Every structure is written in structure tokens, then in C-alpha cells.
Tab-separated table of C-alpha atoms in Angstrom:
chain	number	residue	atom	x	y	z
A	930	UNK	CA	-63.339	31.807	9.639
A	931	UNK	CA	-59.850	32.228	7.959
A	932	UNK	CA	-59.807	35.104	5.218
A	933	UNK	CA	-57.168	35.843	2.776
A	934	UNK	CA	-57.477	39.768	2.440
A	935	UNK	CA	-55.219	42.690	2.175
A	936	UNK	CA	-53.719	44.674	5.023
A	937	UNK	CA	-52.535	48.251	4.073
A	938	UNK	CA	-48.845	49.372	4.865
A	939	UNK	CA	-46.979	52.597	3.671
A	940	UNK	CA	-47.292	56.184	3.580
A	941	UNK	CA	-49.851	58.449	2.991
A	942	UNK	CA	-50.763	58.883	-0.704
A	943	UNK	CA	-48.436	55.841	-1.627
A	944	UNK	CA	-50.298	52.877	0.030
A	945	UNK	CA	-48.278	49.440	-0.041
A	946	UNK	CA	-50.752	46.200	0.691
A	947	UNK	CA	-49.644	43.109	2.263
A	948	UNK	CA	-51.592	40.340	1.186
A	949	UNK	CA	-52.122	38.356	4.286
A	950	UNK	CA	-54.031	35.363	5.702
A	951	UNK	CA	-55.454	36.675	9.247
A	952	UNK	CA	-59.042	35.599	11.202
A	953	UNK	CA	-62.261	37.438	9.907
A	954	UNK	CA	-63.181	38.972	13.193
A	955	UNK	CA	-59.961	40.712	13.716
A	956	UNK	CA	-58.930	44.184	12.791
A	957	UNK	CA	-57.647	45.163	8.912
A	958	UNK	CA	-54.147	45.706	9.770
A	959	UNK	CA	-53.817	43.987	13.125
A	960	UNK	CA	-51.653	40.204	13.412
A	961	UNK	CA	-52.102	37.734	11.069
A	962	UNK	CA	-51.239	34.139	10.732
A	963	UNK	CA	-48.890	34.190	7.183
A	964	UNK	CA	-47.901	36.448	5.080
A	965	UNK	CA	-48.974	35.430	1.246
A	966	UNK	CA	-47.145	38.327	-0.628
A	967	UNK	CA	-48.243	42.572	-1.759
A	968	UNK	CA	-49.388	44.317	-4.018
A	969	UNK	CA	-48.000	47.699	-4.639
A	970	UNK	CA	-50.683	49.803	-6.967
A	971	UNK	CA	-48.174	52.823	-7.263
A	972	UNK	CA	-45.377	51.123	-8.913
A	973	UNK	CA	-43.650	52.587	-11.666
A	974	UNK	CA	-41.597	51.393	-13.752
A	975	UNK	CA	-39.276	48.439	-12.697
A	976	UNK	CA	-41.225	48.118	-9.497
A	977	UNK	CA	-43.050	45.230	-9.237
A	978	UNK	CA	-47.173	45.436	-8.582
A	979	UNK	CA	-47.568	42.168	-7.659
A	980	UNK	CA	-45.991	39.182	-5.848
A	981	UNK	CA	-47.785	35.907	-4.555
A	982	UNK	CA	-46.760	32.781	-3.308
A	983	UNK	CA	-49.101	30.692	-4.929
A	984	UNK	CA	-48.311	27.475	-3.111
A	985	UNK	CA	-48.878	28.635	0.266
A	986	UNK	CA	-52.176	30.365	-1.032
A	987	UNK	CA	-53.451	27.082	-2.901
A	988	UNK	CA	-52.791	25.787	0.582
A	989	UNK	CA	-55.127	27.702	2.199
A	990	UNK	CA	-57.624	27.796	-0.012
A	991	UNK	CA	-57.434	24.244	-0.311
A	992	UNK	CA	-58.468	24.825	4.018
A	993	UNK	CA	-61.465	26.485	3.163
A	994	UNK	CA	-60.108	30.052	3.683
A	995	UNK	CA	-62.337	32.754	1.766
A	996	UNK	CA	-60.783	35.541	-0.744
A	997	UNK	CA	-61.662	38.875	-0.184
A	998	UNK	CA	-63.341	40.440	-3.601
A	999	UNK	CA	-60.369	42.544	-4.203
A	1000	UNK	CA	-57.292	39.493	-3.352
A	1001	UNK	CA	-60.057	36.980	-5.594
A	1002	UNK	CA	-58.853	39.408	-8.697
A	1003	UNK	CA	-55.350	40.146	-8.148
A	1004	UNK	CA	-55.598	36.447	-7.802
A	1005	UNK	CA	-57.145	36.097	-11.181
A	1006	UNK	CA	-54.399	38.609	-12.371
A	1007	UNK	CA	-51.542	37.012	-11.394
A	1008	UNK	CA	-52.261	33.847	-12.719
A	1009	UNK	CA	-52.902	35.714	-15.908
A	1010	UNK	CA	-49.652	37.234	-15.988
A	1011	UNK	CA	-48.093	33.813	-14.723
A	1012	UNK	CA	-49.343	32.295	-18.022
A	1013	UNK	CA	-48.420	35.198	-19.890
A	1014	UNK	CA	-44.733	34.869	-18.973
A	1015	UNK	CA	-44.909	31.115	-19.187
């Protein structure tokens, strides 16, 4: 099965996520097929927390890929702060 899920980057005490389309079965921060965008849950001012291209994941979603609980509510997020800014 194809899951859409985040694999963690950065250093210690500032983690980065990559949000990242990869098999179930393999490891959390081992290859994946495409990345999707990150979310950065440090960022401070001008920084920006989070970035998805929301294309490519409607496309995979649209495949049947599954949402990990945590990437199914920055989902919800972003398109709230799409609207938002719209």
C-alpha cells in the first residue's frame, strides 16, 4: 500500500519533516517515491511551517494512497490557510 506520511530530517532539537509519498512496509526515513513538500514546526518568524503541492497530492490520493493521521491535518491546515489567503 502507498502512504503519504512524514519522514523526519534536521538536527537534533530542531526537527525538519519532509512530507513524502513512500510504500507502507518500508522504513520512516528510508527512499521514497515523490517528494510532496515539509513541514517545519520550529519556524519563527518569516520561516515558512508549511508547504504542499497540492496537485501532486490530489494525485495520489486520487490512487488510493492513505494519509497518515498527522499529514491528514496539516492537510486540513493548509487548505485552511489556502482559503484564508484566497
Amino acid at each position: 500500500m502507498v502512504t503519504i506520511r512524514l519522514a523526519r530530517g534536521g538536527a537534533k532539537k530542531a526537527p525538519f519533516y519532509k512530507i513524502v509519498v513512500t510504500d507502507s512496509r518500508s522504513r520512516r526515513d528510508s527512499g521514497y517515491i515523490e517528494r510532496l513538500g515539509y513541514f517545519n514546526p520550529v519556524a519563527r518568524g518569516q520561516e515558512v511551517r508549511l508547504h504542499m503541492d497540492s496537485e501532486r497530492m490530489e494525485h495520489w490520493l486520487s490512487k488510493g494512497a492513505q494519509t497518515s493521521e498527522r499529514v491528514a491535518k496539516l492537510l486540513k491546515e493548509f487548505h485552511k490557510q489556502n482559503q484564508a489567503a484566497a
